[in-house]
MMTF fields as JSON, N, C-alpha, C and O atoms, coordinates in Angstrom:
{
  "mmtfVersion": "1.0.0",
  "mmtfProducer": "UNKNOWN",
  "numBonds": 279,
  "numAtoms": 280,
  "numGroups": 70,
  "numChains": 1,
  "numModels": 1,
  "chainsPerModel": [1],
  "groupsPerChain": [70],
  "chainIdList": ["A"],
  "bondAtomList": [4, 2, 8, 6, 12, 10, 16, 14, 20, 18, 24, 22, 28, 26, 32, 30, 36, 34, 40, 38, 44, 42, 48, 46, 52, 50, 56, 54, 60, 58, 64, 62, 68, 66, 72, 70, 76, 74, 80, 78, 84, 82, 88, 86, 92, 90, 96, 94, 100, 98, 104, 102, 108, 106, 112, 110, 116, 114, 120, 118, 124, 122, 128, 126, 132, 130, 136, 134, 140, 138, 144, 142, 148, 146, 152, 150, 156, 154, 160, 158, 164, 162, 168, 166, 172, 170, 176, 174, 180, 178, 184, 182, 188, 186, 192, 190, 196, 194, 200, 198, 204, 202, 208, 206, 212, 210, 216, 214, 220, 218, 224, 222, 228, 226, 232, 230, 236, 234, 240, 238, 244, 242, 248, 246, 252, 250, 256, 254, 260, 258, 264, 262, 268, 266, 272, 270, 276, 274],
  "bondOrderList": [1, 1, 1, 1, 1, 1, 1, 1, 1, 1, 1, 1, 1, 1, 1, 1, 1, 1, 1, 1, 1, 1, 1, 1, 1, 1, 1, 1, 1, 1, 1, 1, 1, 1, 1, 1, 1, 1, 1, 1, 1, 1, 1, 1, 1, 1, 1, 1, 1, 1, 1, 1, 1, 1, 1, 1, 1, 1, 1, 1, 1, 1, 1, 1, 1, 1, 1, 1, 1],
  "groupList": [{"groupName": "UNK", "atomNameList": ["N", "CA", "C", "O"], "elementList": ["N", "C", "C", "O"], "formalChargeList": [0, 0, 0, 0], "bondAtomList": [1, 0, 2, 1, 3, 2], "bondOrderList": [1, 1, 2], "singleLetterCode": "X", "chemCompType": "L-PEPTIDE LINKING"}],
  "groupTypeList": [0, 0, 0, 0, 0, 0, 0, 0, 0, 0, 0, 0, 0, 0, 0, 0, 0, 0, 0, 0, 0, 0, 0, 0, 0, 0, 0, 0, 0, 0, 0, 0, 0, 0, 0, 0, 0, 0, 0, 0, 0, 0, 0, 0, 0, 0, 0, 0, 0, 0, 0, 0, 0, 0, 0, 0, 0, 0, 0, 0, 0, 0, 0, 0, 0, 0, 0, 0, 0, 0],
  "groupIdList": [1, 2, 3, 4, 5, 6, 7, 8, 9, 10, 11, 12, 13, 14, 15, 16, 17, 18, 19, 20, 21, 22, 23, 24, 25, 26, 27, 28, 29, 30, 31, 32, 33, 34, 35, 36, 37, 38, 39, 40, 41, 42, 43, 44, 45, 46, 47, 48, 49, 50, 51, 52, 53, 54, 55, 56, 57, 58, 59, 60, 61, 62, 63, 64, 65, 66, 67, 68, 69, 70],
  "secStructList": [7, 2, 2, 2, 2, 2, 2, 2, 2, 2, 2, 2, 2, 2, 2, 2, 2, 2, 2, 2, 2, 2, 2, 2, 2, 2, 6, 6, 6, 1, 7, 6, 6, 2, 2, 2, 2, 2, 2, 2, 2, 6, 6, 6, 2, 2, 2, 2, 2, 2, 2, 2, 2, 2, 2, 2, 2, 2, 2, 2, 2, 2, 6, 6, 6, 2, 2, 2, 2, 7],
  "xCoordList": [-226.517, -227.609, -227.266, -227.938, -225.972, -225.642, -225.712, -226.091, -225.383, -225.573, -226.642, -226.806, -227.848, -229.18, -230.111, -230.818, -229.561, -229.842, -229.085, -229.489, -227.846, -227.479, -228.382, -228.977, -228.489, -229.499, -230.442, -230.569, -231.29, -232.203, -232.748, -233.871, -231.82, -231.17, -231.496, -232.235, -230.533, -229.924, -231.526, -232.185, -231.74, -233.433, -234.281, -234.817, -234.404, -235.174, -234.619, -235.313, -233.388, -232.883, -233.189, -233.637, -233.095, -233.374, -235.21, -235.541, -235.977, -237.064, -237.506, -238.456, -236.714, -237.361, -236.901, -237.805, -235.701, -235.323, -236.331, -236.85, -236.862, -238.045, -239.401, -239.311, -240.074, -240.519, -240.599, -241.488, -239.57, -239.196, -239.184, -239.568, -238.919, -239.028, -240.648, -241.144, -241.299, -242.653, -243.441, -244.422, -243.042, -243.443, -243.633, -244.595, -242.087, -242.261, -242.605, -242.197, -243.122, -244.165, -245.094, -245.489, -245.848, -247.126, -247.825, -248.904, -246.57, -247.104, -247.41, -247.773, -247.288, -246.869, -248.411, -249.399, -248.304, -249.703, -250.151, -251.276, -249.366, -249.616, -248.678, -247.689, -249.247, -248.413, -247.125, -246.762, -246.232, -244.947, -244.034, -243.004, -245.129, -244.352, -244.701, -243.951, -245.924, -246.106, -244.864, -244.095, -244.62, -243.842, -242.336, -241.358, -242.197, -240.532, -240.43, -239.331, -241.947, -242.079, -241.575, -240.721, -242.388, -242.418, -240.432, -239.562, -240.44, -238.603, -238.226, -237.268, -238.295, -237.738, -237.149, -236.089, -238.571, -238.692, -238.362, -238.297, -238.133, -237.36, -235.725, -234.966, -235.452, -234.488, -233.318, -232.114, -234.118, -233.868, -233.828, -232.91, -234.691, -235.093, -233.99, -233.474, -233.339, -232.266, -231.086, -230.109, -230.793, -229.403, -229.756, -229.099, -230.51, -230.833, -230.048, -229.042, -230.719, -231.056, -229.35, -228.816, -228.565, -227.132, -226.278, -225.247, -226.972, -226.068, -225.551, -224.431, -226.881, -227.272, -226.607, -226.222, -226.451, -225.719, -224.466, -223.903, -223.712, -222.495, -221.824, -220.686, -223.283, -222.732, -222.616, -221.985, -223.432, -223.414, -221.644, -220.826, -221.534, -220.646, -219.417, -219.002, -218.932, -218.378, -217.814, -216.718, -219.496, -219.6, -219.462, -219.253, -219.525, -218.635, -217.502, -217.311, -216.698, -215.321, -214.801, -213.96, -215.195, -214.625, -214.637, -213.64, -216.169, -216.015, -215.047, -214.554, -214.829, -214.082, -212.194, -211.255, -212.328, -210.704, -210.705, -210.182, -211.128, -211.606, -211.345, -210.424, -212.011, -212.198, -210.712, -210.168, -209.993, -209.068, -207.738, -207.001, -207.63, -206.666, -207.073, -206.244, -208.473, -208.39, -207.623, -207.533],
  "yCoordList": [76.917, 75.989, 74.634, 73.988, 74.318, 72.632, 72.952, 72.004, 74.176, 73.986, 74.152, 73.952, 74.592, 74.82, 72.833, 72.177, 72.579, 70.989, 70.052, 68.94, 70.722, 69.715, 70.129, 69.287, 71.343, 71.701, 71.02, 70.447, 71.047, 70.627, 68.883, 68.429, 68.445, 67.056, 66.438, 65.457, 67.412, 67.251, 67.431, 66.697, 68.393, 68.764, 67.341, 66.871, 66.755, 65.549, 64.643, 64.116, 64.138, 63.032, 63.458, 62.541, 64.471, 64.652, 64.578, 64.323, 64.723, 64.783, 63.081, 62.638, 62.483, 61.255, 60.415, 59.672, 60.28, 60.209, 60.323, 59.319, 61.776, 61.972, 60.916, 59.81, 60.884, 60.139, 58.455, 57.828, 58.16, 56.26, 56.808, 55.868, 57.722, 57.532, 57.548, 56.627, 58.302, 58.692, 57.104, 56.702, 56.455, 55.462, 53.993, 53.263, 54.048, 53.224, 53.584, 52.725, 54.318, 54.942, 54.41, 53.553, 54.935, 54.735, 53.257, 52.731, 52.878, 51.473, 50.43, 49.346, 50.658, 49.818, 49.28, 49.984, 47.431, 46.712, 46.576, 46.078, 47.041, 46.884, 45.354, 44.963, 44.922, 43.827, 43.4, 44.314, 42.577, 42.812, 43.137, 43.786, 42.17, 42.563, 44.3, 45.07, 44.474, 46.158, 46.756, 47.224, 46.778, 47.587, 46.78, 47.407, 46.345, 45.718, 46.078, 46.158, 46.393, 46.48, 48.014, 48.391, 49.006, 50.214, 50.716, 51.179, 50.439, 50.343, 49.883, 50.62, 49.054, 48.791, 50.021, 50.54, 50.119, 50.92, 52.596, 53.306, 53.065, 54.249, 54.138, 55.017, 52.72, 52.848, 52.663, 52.778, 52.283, 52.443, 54.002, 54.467, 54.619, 56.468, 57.111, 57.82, 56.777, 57.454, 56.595, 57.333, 55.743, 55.001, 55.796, 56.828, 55.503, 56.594, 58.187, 58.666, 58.782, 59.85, 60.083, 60.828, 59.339, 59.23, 59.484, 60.153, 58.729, 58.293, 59.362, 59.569, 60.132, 61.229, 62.465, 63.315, 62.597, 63.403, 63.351, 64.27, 62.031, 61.77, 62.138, 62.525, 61.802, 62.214, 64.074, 64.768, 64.249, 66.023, 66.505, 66.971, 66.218, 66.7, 66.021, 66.861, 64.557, 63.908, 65.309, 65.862, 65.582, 66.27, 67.887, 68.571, 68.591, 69.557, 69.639, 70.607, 68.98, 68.672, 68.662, 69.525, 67.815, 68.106, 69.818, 70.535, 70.306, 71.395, 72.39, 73.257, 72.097, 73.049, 72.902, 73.692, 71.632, 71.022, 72.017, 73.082, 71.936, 72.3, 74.01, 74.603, 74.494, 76.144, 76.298, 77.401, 75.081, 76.026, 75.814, 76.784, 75.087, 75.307, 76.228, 76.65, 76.564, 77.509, 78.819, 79.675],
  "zCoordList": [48.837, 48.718, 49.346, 50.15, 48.76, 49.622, 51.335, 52.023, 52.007, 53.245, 53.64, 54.844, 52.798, 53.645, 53.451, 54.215, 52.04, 52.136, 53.196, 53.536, 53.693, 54.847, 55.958, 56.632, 56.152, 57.159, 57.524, 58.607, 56.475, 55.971, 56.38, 56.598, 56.36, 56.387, 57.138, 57.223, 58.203, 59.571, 60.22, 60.956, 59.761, 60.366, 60.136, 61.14, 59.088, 59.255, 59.823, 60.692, 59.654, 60.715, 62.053, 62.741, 62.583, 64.136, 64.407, 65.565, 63.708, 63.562, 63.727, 64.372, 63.102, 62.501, 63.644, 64.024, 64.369, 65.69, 66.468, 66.957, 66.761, 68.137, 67.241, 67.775, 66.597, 65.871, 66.393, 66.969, 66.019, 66.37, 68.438, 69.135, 69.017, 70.29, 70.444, 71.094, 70.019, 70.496, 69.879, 70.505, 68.903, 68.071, 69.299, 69.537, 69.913, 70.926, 71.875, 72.656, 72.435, 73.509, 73.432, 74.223, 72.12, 71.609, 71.369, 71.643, 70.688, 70.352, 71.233, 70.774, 72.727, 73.425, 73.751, 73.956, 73.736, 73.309, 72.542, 72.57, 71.029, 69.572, 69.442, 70.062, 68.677, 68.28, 67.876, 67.136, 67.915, 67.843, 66.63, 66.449, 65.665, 64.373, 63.816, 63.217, 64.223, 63.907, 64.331, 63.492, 65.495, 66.07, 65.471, 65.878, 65.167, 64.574, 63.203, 62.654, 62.368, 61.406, 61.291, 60.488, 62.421, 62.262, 62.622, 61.884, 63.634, 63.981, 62.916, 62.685, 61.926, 60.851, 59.911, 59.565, 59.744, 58.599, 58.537, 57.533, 60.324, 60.763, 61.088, 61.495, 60.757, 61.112, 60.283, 60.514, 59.054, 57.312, 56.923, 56.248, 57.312, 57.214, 57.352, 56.488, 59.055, 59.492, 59.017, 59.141, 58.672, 58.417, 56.705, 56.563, 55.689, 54.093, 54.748, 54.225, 55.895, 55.856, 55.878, 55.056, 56.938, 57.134, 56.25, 56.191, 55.444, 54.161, 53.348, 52.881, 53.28, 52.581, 53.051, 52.249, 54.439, 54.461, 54.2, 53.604, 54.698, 54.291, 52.957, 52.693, 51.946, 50.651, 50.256, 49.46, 51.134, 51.059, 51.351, 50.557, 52.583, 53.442, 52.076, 51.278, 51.914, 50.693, 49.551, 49.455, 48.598, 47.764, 48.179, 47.177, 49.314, 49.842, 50.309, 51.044, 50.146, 50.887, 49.253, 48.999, 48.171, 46.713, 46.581, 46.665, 46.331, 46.026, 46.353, 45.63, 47.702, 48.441, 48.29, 48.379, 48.058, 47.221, 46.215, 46.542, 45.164, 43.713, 44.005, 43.442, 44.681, 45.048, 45.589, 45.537, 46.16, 46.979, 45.473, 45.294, 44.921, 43.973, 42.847, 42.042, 42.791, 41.775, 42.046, 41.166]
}
C-alpha cells in the first residue's frame, strides 16, 4: 500500500508540474498578481507534495530497518 501512495504521489506532483506550465501559457495578459498568485499557490502544491513524499520514502526506509532485523 505505501508504494502505490508513493505512486500515487509521484503521479500528482508530475501532474501539478504540467499544470503550473500550461497555467503560464494561459495566463499570459492576465494580470500580474493573478498569475504570481496562481505560481504561488502551485508552487506551495509541489514543494507540500515534496514533502510528502519525502516523508513516505522517510517512513519506508524505517519499516524496512525494522523488517530487516526481525
Amino acid at each position: 500500500m505505501a508504494n502505490e501512495c508513493i505512486q500515487f504521489m509521484q503521479e500528482v506532483t508530475k501532474r501539478a508540474e504540467e499544470i503550473q506550465n500550461l497555467l503560464s501559457t494561459t495566463m499570459q495578459g492576465t494580470s500580474q498578481n493573478d498569475v504570481d498568485q496562481v505560481k504561488g499557490q502551485f508552487a506551495k502544491l509541489l514543494s507540500d507534495s515534496n514533502e510528502l513524499l519525502q516523508g513516505f520514502d522517510a517512513g519506508r526506509s524505517d519499516i524496512d530497518d525494522v523488517a530487516n532485523r526481525l
